[in-house]
Amino acid sequence: MGSIPIVSTTVNPTAVLLISCPDRQGIVAAVATWVASVGGNIVHAEQHTDDSDAMFFQRVEFTHSDSVSLQTLNDGFAAVAANWNMQFTLSELPRKPRTAILCSKHLHCVADLLARTTYGDLGLDVVAVVSNHDDASPLATSFGLPFYHVPVTDGTNARAEQEETLGNLLDALDVDLVVLARYMLVLPPALVQPWKGRMINIHHSFLPAFIGANPYRQAHDRGVKVIGATAHYVSDVLDEGPIIAQDVAAVSHRDNVADLTRKGRDLETVVLARAVRAHVEHRVLTFGNRTVVFG
Amino acid sequence: MGSIPIVSTTVNPTAVLLISCPDRQGIVAAVATWVASVGGNIVHAEQHTDDSDAMFFQRVEFTHSDSVSLQTLNDGFAAVAANWNMQFTLSELPRKPRTAILCSKHLHCVADLLARTTYGDLGLDVVAVVSNHDDASPLATSFGLPFYHVPVTDGTNARAEQEETLGNLLDALDVDLVVLARYMLVLPPALVQPWKGRMINIHHSFLPAFIGANPYRQAHDRGVKVIGATAHYVSDVLDEGPIIAQDVAAVSHRDNVADLTRKGRDLETVVLARAVRAHVEHRVLTFGNRTVVFG
Amino acid sequence: MGSIPIVSTTVNPTAVLLISCPDRQGIVAAVATWVASVGGNIVHAEQHTDDSDAMFFQRVEFTHSDSVSLQTLNDGFAAVAANWNMQFTLSELPRKPRTAILCSKHLHCVADLLARTTYGDLGLDVVAVVSNHDDASPLATSFGLPFYHVPVTDGTNARAEQEETLGNLLDALDVDLVVLARYMLVLPPALVQPWKGRMINIHHSFLPAFIGANPYRQAHDRGVKVIGATAHYVSDVLDEGPIIAQDVAAVSHRDNVADLTRKGRDLETVVLARAVRAHVEHRVLTFGNRTVVFG
Amino acid sequence: MGSIPIVSTTVNPTAVLLISCPDRQGIVAAVATWVASVGGNIVHAEQHTDDSDAMFFQRVEFTHSDSVSLQTLNDGFAAVAANWNMQFTLSELPRKPRTAILCSKHLHCVADLLARTTYGDLGLDVVAVVSNHDDASPLATSFGLPFYHVPVTDGTNARAEQEETLGNLLDALDVDLVVLARYMLVLPPALVQPWKGRMINIHHSFLPAFIGANPYRQAHDRGVKVIGATAHYVSDVLDEGPIIAQDVAAVSHRDNVADLTRKGRDLETVVLARAVRAHVEHRVLTFGNRTVVFG
């Protein structure tokens, strides 16, 4: 995704337009004409027409004069969008989203996300590590980040109280993105809905195989020769949200449950990072329960 | 699996011993001592101990003097096996199993198996192509093979009659191996049981995801980013037999159902061929619903 | 590549425009505007801007009224192309290219290409199988195709004479595409140049590793853990033409040269078929020694 | 690799025997008999016969009574080894090797190794992070590790002096293992030889393609469709040591050099970690320039 024009001496701002609308003749020309009309230069454009739903999707990355604000561009494109019945977002690139990372006892994903952020591989502004356990506390501290421990205590309403505390915390943190980096408690719809399209989970299986608990145990008992991991936006139904990224690894009879778990860790870290990066770079569009992931 | 001894000028016969038994101390020594006692030379040996079931599995490939018959070796090892509560098979290598290939309308798997047999990649003695449709007839003829058309006719008992005809045909063909190369009718238990461990099916999905009909449609609707294919021994429960081989391919939103189907074809042909080869080379042991597939 | 519009009852013709030109502002709009101006409907469009060379590439697949001929469209677009300093091709889709397949003694690639053509996976009009050996003769006959045996005979100019015969044969066959499906003789520049961009070779290694003869032997001796295969357009310099497709497979110390060769065969067949399909679907653009392979 | 016996209430010590010797009849029986003779129970055994070199390799993992010391076992096996002309090592499992990690400016590999060590994925006792640059200093501090900065200063003998300092430091640290985690200076033979078989490097390409500097630039210019990474023991000749692990990832024309570099980082971290784990678990045997990497 080489987005840096080579000839320019001063770098113009880059914006990303994400569009979805019913497929009609002339959309591409309309969008390209608008970009040209505001003096923009298209650096990358990818489009996709979904035949089964007759929907059109496009990602247009363009540079523009820094005398034109993003707000002006946004207002300008709104008229085009109205004509074509489009949903769209227009975003600056790069822009580091304020991010909360949630985890439980397994730390490989959160450690990986923090390391990538540190060495510049992921454009995140991580503002908090949050967990129902305290195992990640030293790690967060190592990376100079606040750690919030939100445990499930004893008592009849313990779980509901924990969820309320967590919800309030996420609100107070005012984040743009929530990453569930092996956070092992199921979230209730009330906690999920505000973050629709902005909450990414890693599931430690190749969904939809082995939905639910202990997928590596399930995979072992079924004797599969391939395991996988799935990163998806969180929806109301557990393990059912739109898939952003998946990857797999070969396994054999030699791998017991512990081995599958260990091999799965590598998959989980890489797949989650890949999904988060695609989201941060505005390359993901969702429709129904599916995604378009450009480039 | 380089099985050709380098120094010999005349090639000694090669036998393969497949063993499974409860794990105990001293098994490896007992087997190796027996092979040495009959003047055999171990060319390859692989073993596996399954921790969760405390079972031991071994494949021993050894050369032996051609003055000793396989029957003699078999009788000789029976005493060792009795001592250790072993199940075992002892087979010559190579030996081309008499094979029937069953298919329906999709011909990529059968075409691939026949091509591989022709150019020496698969050690099969294919004696028949069998189908409920007649699409494969010219292909079978091209490769000089008899084609048996066993259609489901009209009438109340049509399906049961077809199954009886098919069962009788397989018996009459006197085959060692039945390969379901995209045969799309579910087989009844009575047809499956006689071929336990000798009937291999290719399922066009990454089992256990997308069990049942139209898996590529299911995969498309779920929006997965990876598709797969699974070769397995057939058991009474459809899609539930021990998995021999699986493989996967990356897909994207650009792939409609037809694209997934096309990409899946490449997976199916390769995975089925891989499973058939492992079977022919006596590299597969089953236990419960799982397999050990050596080297 | 879902290219079938869903609502239409009569299917309009589909054309593919492949464009390359220096990158400038407004190209996408110009092309889209032209397509709209001739009543076309863009079904798929993909573009790529190569930063390092400041080049723009686009593939536009569009349906058009069957009252407009391809020639008319071609003439019409020529004016746009002149304005933007474009190179372009405009082709009907689907159109089966007249194809000659060349092979030597290894038949897996030619067998696979013929099988795929037969069951509709590859849109080729194969008109000849050509070889310097006669091993493929029965296979060609099975598939009802003429076989041309062009051996290298004894004598001082044997190789030059064989090349001349082969060149004349390819001319006489009047083919659009030449596929080197494990044809093991190096072709001289005079035989390669007329087929620039229309002659595809499969090289049995992951180029540029193990250039030249016996790559699986080379791979074994280097102890690599992954082998590969490479399909590329043929250029004057052996093994140096633009790469269309590559794939790889994991190997281990257990694989001797024969095993690598066998595993490599699966790679070669799949990679060559993938490259041929991309070519036939007008998805490949070359620039310098590289390719853009769309979707 | 399931190494935990299931029935035992107290866990017996586990030892690993790594053997290489000329192939002869009876080796497996001799080793198994010896293990049984000392009251050991074989948990895993893998063997490999290399046909081309007529060499035999074996890894035997066995539990033994804790009343028998490793030294006693070692002395006992020496007699067997002498009889069969074996080279062998006998090691306790698990045993965390004292490890120095060397890096330069790219921190993804060192960050990954430290994170894995922290969450228990890699059995290393990391005692130092060493670099010719100071970029890794905060990272080492985060993980509570000493950081040694060994820069190349100005001056005629700067490089030789740096190498001497580095060599002395590694000696003083008294480590068992040196991991070159993207350490970008070539080491002289005098620095490599003492660490033969105990110094692991990650090379950011699929060796032997793109040997030397800037492999991602080389890969881009050649237009490859797959990139790779290679972990190997360091030998005198740069990029030529025995390969322990390799992996690859698909790329396309869309990936510029920066994209290849980013995708390569994921490969490098995973491949290096995999190689280090195999080494730590005593699963790697070298012979000539190749390796046997068991299970």
PDB file of N, CA and C in Angstrom, chain C residues 103-167:
ATOM      1  N   CYS C 103       5.581 -29.864 -23.889  1.00  0.00           N
ATOM      2  CA  CYS C 103       6.076 -30.578 -22.723  1.00  0.00           C
ATOM      3  C   CYS C 103       7.234 -31.483 -23.147  1.00  0.00           C
ATOM      4  N   SER C 104       7.847 -32.116 -22.160  1.00  0.00           N
ATOM      5  CA  SER C 104       8.906 -33.090 -22.454  1.00  0.00           C
ATOM      6  C   SER C 104       8.478 -34.439 -21.885  1.00  0.00           C
ATOM      7  N   LYS C 105       9.196 -34.973 -20.892  1.00  0.00           N
ATOM      8  CA  LYS C 105       8.852 -36.293 -20.388  1.00  0.00           C
ATOM      9  C   LYS C 105       7.896 -36.251 -19.185  1.00  0.00           C
ATOM     10  N   HIS C 106       7.923 -35.161 -18.423  1.00  0.00           N
ATOM     11  CA  HIS C 106       7.050 -35.077 -17.252  1.00  0.00           C
ATOM     12  C   HIS C 106       5.664 -34.593 -17.677  1.00  0.00           C
ATOM     13  N   LEU C 107       4.663 -35.351 -17.361  1.00  0.00           N
ATOM     14  CA  LEU C 107       3.344 -35.110 -17.942  1.00  0.00           C
ATOM     15  C   LEU C 107       2.343 -34.500 -16.968  1.00  0.00           C
ATOM     16  N   HIS C 108       2.722 -34.239 -15.713  1.00  0.00           N
ATOM     17  CA  HIS C 108       1.718 -33.799 -14.745  1.00  0.00           C
ATOM     18  C   HIS C 108       1.110 -32.460 -15.132  1.00  0.00           C
ATOM     19  N   CYS C 109       1.905 -31.525 -15.633  1.00  0.00           N
ATOM     20  CA  CYS C 109       1.339 -30.212 -15.969  1.00  0.00           C
ATOM     21  C   CYS C 109       0.430 -30.295 -17.191  1.00  0.00           C
ATOM     22  N   VAL C 110       0.880 -30.984 -18.227  1.00  0.00           N
ATOM     23  CA  VAL C 110       0.036 -31.072 -19.420  1.00  0.00           C
ATOM     24  C   VAL C 110      -1.242 -31.857 -19.103  1.00  0.00           C
ATOM     25  N   ALA C 111      -1.132 -32.927 -18.330  1.00  0.00           N
ATOM     26  CA  ALA C 111      -2.328 -33.699 -17.962  1.00  0.00           C
ATOM     27  C   ALA C 111      -3.303 -32.819 -17.192  1.00  0.00           C
ATOM     28  N   ASP C 112      -2.780 -32.015 -16.286  1.00  0.00           N
ATOM     29  CA  ASP C 112      -3.624 -31.140 -15.479  1.00  0.00           C
ATOM     30  C   ASP C 112      -4.296 -30.072 -16.337  1.00  0.00           C
ATOM     31  N   LEU C 113      -3.547 -29.458 -17.243  1.00  0.00           N
ATOM     32  CA  LEU C 113      -4.132 -28.415 -18.095  1.00  0.00           C
ATOM     33  C   LEU C 113      -5.235 -28.992 -18.974  1.00  0.00           C
ATOM     34  N   LEU C 114      -5.002 -30.194 -19.512  1.00  0.00           N
ATOM     35  CA  LEU C 114      -6.023 -30.807 -20.366  1.00  0.00           C
ATOM     36  C   LEU C 114      -7.256 -31.185 -19.555  1.00  0.00           C
ATOM     37  N   ALA C 115      -7.035 -31.737 -18.359  1.00  0.00           N
ATOM     38  CA  ALA C 115      -8.173 -32.100 -17.525  1.00  0.00           C
ATOM     39  C   ALA C 115      -8.987 -30.848 -17.157  1.00  0.00           C
ATOM     40  N   ARG C 116      -8.312 -29.773 -16.772  1.00  0.00           N
ATOM     41  CA  ARG C 116      -9.013 -28.541 -16.412  1.00  0.00           C
ATOM     42  C   ARG C 116      -9.803 -27.976 -17.593  1.00  0.00           C
ATOM     43  N   THR C 117      -9.191 -28.039 -18.769  1.00  0.00           N
ATOM     44  CA  THR C 117      -9.898 -27.558 -19.946  1.00  0.00           C
ATOM     45  C   THR C 117     -11.157 -28.392 -20.173  1.00  0.00           C
ATOM     46  N   THR C 118     -11.015 -29.691 -19.969  1.00  0.00           N
ATOM     47  CA  THR C 118     -12.140 -30.590 -20.201  1.00  0.00           C
ATOM     48  C   THR C 118     -13.285 -30.327 -19.237  1.00  0.00           C
ATOM     49  N   TYR C 119     -12.988 -30.161 -17.971  1.00  0.00           N
ATOM     50  CA  TYR C 119     -14.111 -29.964 -17.047  1.00  0.00           C
ATOM     51  C   TYR C 119     -14.460 -28.496 -16.816  1.00  0.00           C
ATOM     52  N   GLY C 120     -13.929 -27.619 -17.692  1.00  0.00           N
ATOM     53  CA  GLY C 120     -14.415 -26.250 -17.710  1.00  0.00           C
ATOM     54  C   GLY C 120     -13.750 -25.308 -16.735  1.00  0.00           C
ATOM     55  N   ASP C 121     -12.619 -25.713 -16.179  1.00  0.00           N
ATOM     56  CA  ASP C 121     -11.950 -24.849 -15.213  1.00  0.00           C
ATOM     57  C   ASP C 121     -11.074 -23.802 -15.883  1.00  0.00           C
ATOM     58  N   LEU C 122     -10.606 -24.098 -17.082  1.00  0.00           N
ATOM     59  CA  LEU C 122      -9.714 -23.185 -17.806  1.00  0.00           C
ATOM     60  C   LEU C 122     -10.301 -22.911 -19.180  1.00  0.00           C
ATOM     61  N   GLY C 123     -10.412 -21.653 -19.556  1.00  0.00           N
ATOM     62  CA  GLY C 123     -10.996 -21.289 -20.847  1.00  0.00           C
ATOM     63  C   GLY C 123      -9.973 -21.298 -21.960  1.00  0.00           C
ATOM     64  N   LEU C 124      -9.475 -22.481 -22.282  1.00  0.00           N
ATOM     65  CA  LEU C 124      -8.489 -22.618 -23.349  1.00  0.00           C
ATOM     66  C   LEU C 124      -9.096 -23.362 -24.529  1.00  0.00           C
ATOM     67  N   ASP C 125      -8.625 -22.997 -25.719  1.00  0.00           N
ATOM     68  CA  ASP C 125      -8.908 -23.794 -26.906  1.00  0.00           C
ATOM     69  C   ASP C 125      -7.591 -24.463 -27.299  1.00  0.00           C
ATOM     70  N   VAL C 126      -7.316 -25.597 -26.672  1.00  0.00           N
ATOM     71  CA  VAL C 126      -6.032 -26.264 -26.925  1.00  0.00           C
ATOM     72  C   VAL C 126      -6.077 -26.903 -28.305  1.00  0.00           C
ATOM     73  N   VAL C 127      -5.125 -26.529 -29.145  1.00  0.00           N
ATOM     74  CA  VAL C 127      -5.125 -27.048 -30.509  1.00  0.00           C
ATOM     75  C   VAL C 127      -3.991 -28.038 -30.764  1.00  0.00           C
ATOM     76  N   ALA C 128      -3.042 -28.119 -29.841  1.00  0.00           N
ATOM     77  CA  ALA C 128      -1.932 -29.053 -30.056  1.00  0.00           C
ATOM     78  C   ALA C 128      -1.158 -29.307 -28.782  1.00  0.00           C
ATOM     79  N   VAL C 129      -0.672 -30.538 -28.685  1.00  0.00           N
ATOM     80  CA  VAL C 129       0.342 -30.870 -27.685  1.00  0.00           C
ATOM     81  C   VAL C 129       1.616 -31.159 -28.464  1.00  0.00           C
ATOM     82  N   VAL C 130       2.696 -30.506 -28.052  1.00  0.00           N
ATOM     83  CA  VAL C 130       3.957 -30.589 -28.789  1.00  0.00           C
ATOM     84  C   VAL C 130       5.045 -31.011 -27.817  1.00  0.00           C
ATOM     85  N   SER C 131       5.937 -31.899 -28.263  1.00  0.00           N
ATOM     86  CA  SER C 131       6.981 -32.349 -27.348  1.00  0.00           C
ATOM     87  C   SER C 131       8.225 -32.787 -28.094  1.00  0.00           C
ATOM     88  N   ASN C 132       9.358 -32.678 -27.429  1.00  0.00           N
ATOM     89  CA  ASN C 132      10.594 -33.237 -27.980  1.00  0.00           C
ATOM     90  C   ASN C 132      10.706 -34.738 -27.689  1.00  0.00           C
ATOM     91  N   HIS C 133       9.791 -35.255 -26.864  1.00  0.00           N
ATOM     92  CA  HIS C 133       9.721 -36.689 -26.615  1.00  0.00           C
ATOM     93  C   HIS C 133       8.328 -37.171 -27.018  1.00  0.00           C
ATOM     94  N   ASP C 134       8.136 -38.488 -27.023  1.00  0.00           N
ATOM     95  CA  ASP C 134       6.819 -38.958 -27.463  1.00  0.00           C
ATOM     96  C   ASP C 134       5.951 -39.446 -26.299  1.00  0.00           C
ATOM     97  N   ASP C 135       6.395 -39.211 -25.063  1.00  0.00           N
ATOM     98  CA  ASP C 135       5.664 -39.724 -23.905  1.00  0.00           C
ATOM     99  C   ASP C 135       4.237 -39.201 -23.815  1.00  0.00           C
ATOM    100  N   ALA C 136       4.012 -37.976 -24.266  1.00  0.00           N
ATOM    101  CA  ALA C 136       2.691 -37.371 -24.106  1.00  0.00           C
ATOM    102  C   ALA C 136       1.714 -37.764 -25.196  1.00  0.00           C
ATOM    103  N   SER C 137       2.170 -38.535 -26.146  1.00  0.00           N
ATOM    104  CA  SER C 137       1.316 -38.863 -27.289  1.00  0.00           C
ATOM    105  C   SER C 137      -0.002 -39.541 -26.878  1.00  0.00           C
ATOM    106  N   PRO C 138       0.050 -40.599 -26.040  1.00  0.00           N
ATOM    107  CA  PRO C 138      -1.226 -41.233 -25.670  1.00  0.00           C
ATOM    108  C   PRO C 138      -2.158 -40.282 -24.918  1.00  0.00           C
ATOM    109  N   LEU C 139      -1.581 -39.449 -24.080  1.00  0.00           N
ATOM    110  CA  LEU C 139      -2.386 -38.493 -23.317  1.00  0.00           C
ATOM    111  C   LEU C 139      -3.118 -37.540 -24.261  1.00  0.00           C
ATOM    112  N   ALA C 140      -2.396 -36.985 -25.219  1.00  0.00           N
ATOM    113  CA  ALA C 140      -3.029 -36.081 -26.182  1.00  0.00           C
ATOM    114  C   ALA C 140      -4.151 -36.799 -26.912  1.00  0.00           C
ATOM    115  N   THR C 141      -3.868 -38.024 -27.324  1.00  0.00           N
ATOM    116  CA  THR C 141      -4.884 -38.802 -28.025  1.00  0.00           C
ATOM    117  C   THR C 141      -6.116 -39.019 -27.147  1.00  0.00           C
ATOM    118  N   SER C 142      -5.900 -39.350 -25.869  1.00  0.00           N
ATOM    119  CA  SER C 142      -7.020 -39.523 -24.941  1.00  0.00           C
ATOM    120  C   SER C 142      -7.949 -38.323 -24.969  1.00  0.00           C
ATOM    121  N   PHE C 143      -7.372 -37.159 -25.026  1.00  0.00           N
ATOM    122  CA  PHE C 143      -8.170 -35.941 -24.984  1.00  0.00           C
ATOM    123  C   PHE C 143      -8.549 -35.454 -26.380  1.00  0.00           C
ATOM    124  N   GLY C 144      -8.301 -36.310 -27.382  1.00  0.00           N
ATOM    125  CA  GLY C 144      -8.744 -35.973 -28.735  1.00  0.00           C
ATOM    126  C   GLY C 144      -7.960 -34.852 -29.373  1.00  0.00           C
ATOM    127  N   LEU C 145      -6.688 -34.712 -29.014  1.00  0.00           N
ATOM    128  CA  LEU C 145      -5.883 -33.603 -29.524  1.00  0.00           C
ATOM    129  C   LEU C 145      -4.743 -34.106 -30.398  1.00  0.00           C
ATOM    130  N   PRO C 146      -4.387 -33.321 -31.403  1.00  0.00           N
ATOM    131  CA  PRO C 146      -3.217 -33.699 -32.209  1.00  0.00           C
ATOM    132  C   PRO C 146      -1.938 -33.585 -31.384  1.00  0.00           C
ATOM    133  N   PHE C 147      -1.044 -34.541 -31.609  1.00  0.00           N
ATOM    134  CA  PHE C 147       0.248 -34.532 -30.934  1.00  0.00           C
ATOM    135  C   PHE C 147       1.352 -34.359 -31.963  1.00  0.00           C
ATOM    136  N   TYR C 148       2.253 -33.422 -31.722  1.00  0.00           N
ATOM    137  CA  TYR C 148       3.374 -33.199 -32.631  1.00  0.00           C
ATOM    138  C   TYR C 148       4.674 -33.563 -31.935  1.00  0.00           C
ATOM    139  N   HIS C 149       5.376 -34.495 -32.507  1.00  0.00           N
ATOM    140  CA  HIS C 149       6.655 -34.922 -31.953  1.00  0.00           C
ATOM    141  C   HIS C 149       7.778 -34.188 -32.686  1.00  0.00           C
ATOM    142  N   VAL C 150       8.490 -33.344 -31.973  1.00  0.00           N
ATOM    143  CA  VAL C 150       9.576 -32.572 -32.581  1.00  0.00           C
ATOM    144  C   VAL C 150      10.868 -32.902 -31.847  1.00  0.00           C
ATOM    145  N   PRO C 151      11.451 -34.060 -32.150  1.00  0.00           N
ATOM    146  CA  PRO C 151      12.619 -34.509 -31.385  1.00  0.00           C
ATOM    147  C   PRO C 151      13.897 -33.789 -31.815  1.00  0.00           C
ATOM    148  N   VAL C 152      14.868 -33.836 -30.933  1.00  0.00           N
ATOM    149  CA  VAL C 152      16.221 -33.430 -31.303  1.00  0.00           C
ATOM    150  C   VAL C 152      16.921 -34.675 -31.842  1.00  0.00           C
ATOM    151  N   THR C 153      17.259 -34.625 -33.105  1.00  0.00           N
ATOM    152  CA  THR C 153      17.878 -35.805 -33.719  1.00  0.00           C
ATOM    153  C   THR C 153      19.391 -35.737 -33.559  1.00  0.00           C
ATOM    154  N   ASP C 154      20.059 -36.735 -34.078  1.00  0.00           N
ATOM    155  CA  ASP C 154      21.517 -36.706 -34.051  1.00  0.00           C
ATOM    156  C   ASP C 154      22.021 -35.750 -35.125  1.00  0.00           C
ATOM    157  N   GLY C 155      23.257 -35.375 -35.008  1.00  0.00           N
ATOM    158  CA  GLY C 155      23.836 -34.543 -36.060  1.00  0.00           C
ATOM    159  C   GLY C 155      24.278 -33.200 -35.548  1.00  0.00           C
ATOM    160  N   THR C 156      25.104 -32.565 -36.319  1.00  0.00           N
ATOM    161  CA  THR C 156      25.755 -31.330 -35.884  1.00  0.00           C
ATOM    162  C   THR C 156      24.770 -30.208 -35.596  1.00  0.00           C
ATOM    163  N   ASN C 157      23.797 -30.055 -36.462  1.00  0.00           N
ATOM    164  CA  ASN C 157      22.873 -28.935 -36.278  1.00  0.00           C
ATOM    165  C   ASN C 157      21.536 -29.366 -35.694  1.00  0.00           C
ATOM    166  N   ALA C 158      21.563 -30.517 -35.035  1.00  0.00           N
ATOM    167  CA  ALA C 158      20.313 -31.119 -34.593  1.00  0.00           C
ATOM    168  C   ALA C 158      19.465 -30.140 -33.786  1.00  0.00           C
ATOM    169  N   ARG C 159      20.081 -29.472 -32.846  1.00  0.00           N
ATOM    170  CA  ARG C 159      19.318 -28.579 -31.963  1.00  0.00           C
ATOM    171  C   ARG C 159      18.739 -27.398 -32.742  1.00  0.00           C
ATOM    172  N   ALA C 160      19.562 -26.803 -33.611  1.00  0.00           N
ATOM    173  CA  ALA C 160      19.086 -25.671 -34.408  1.00  0.00           C
ATOM    174  C   ALA C 160      17.947 -26.092 -35.334  1.00  0.00           C
ATOM    175  N   GLU C 161      18.091 -27.286 -35.883  1.00  0.00           N
ATOM    176  CA  GLU C 161      17.028 -27.775 -36.775  1.00  0.00           C
ATOM    177  C   GLU C 161      15.732 -28.012 -36.010  1.00  0.00           C
ATOM    178  N   GLN C 162      15.864 -28.569 -34.814  1.00  0.00           N
ATOM    179  CA  GLN C 162      14.679 -28.812 -34.009  1.00  0.00           C
ATOM    180  C   GLN C 162      13.994 -27.490 -33.678  1.00  0.00           C
ATOM    181  N   GLU C 163      14.792 -26.490 -33.352  1.00  0.00           N
ATOM    182  CA  GLU C 163      14.218 -25.185 -33.014  1.00  0.00           C
ATOM    183  C   GLU C 163      13.510 -24.560 -34.207  1.00  0.00           C
ATOM    184  N   GLU C 164      14.100 -24.754 -35.388  1.00  0.00           N
ATOM    185  CA  GLU C 164      13.463 -24.188 -36.573  1.00  0.00           C
ATOM    186  C   GLU C 164      12.129 -24.891 -36.842  1.00  0.00           C
ATOM    187  N   THR C 165      12.150 -26.222 -36.725  1.00  0.00           N
ATOM    188  CA  THR C 165      10.906 -26.978 -36.927  1.00  0.00           C
ATOM    189  C   THR C 165       9.840 -26.534 -35.927  1.00  0.00           C
ATOM    190  N   LEU C 166      10.267 -26.383 -34.687  1.00  0.00           N
ATOM    191  CA  LEU C 166       9.318 -25.980 -33.648  1.00  0.00           C
ATOM    192  C   LEU C 166       8.752 -24.594 -33.928  1.00  0.00           C
ATOM    193  N   GLY C 167       9.637 -23.667 -34.295  1.00  0.00           N
ATOM    194  CA  GLY C 167       9.193 -22.300 -34.595  1.00  0.00           C
ATOM    195  C   GLY C 167       8.183 -22.298 -35.744  1.00  0.00           C
TER     196      GLY C 167
END
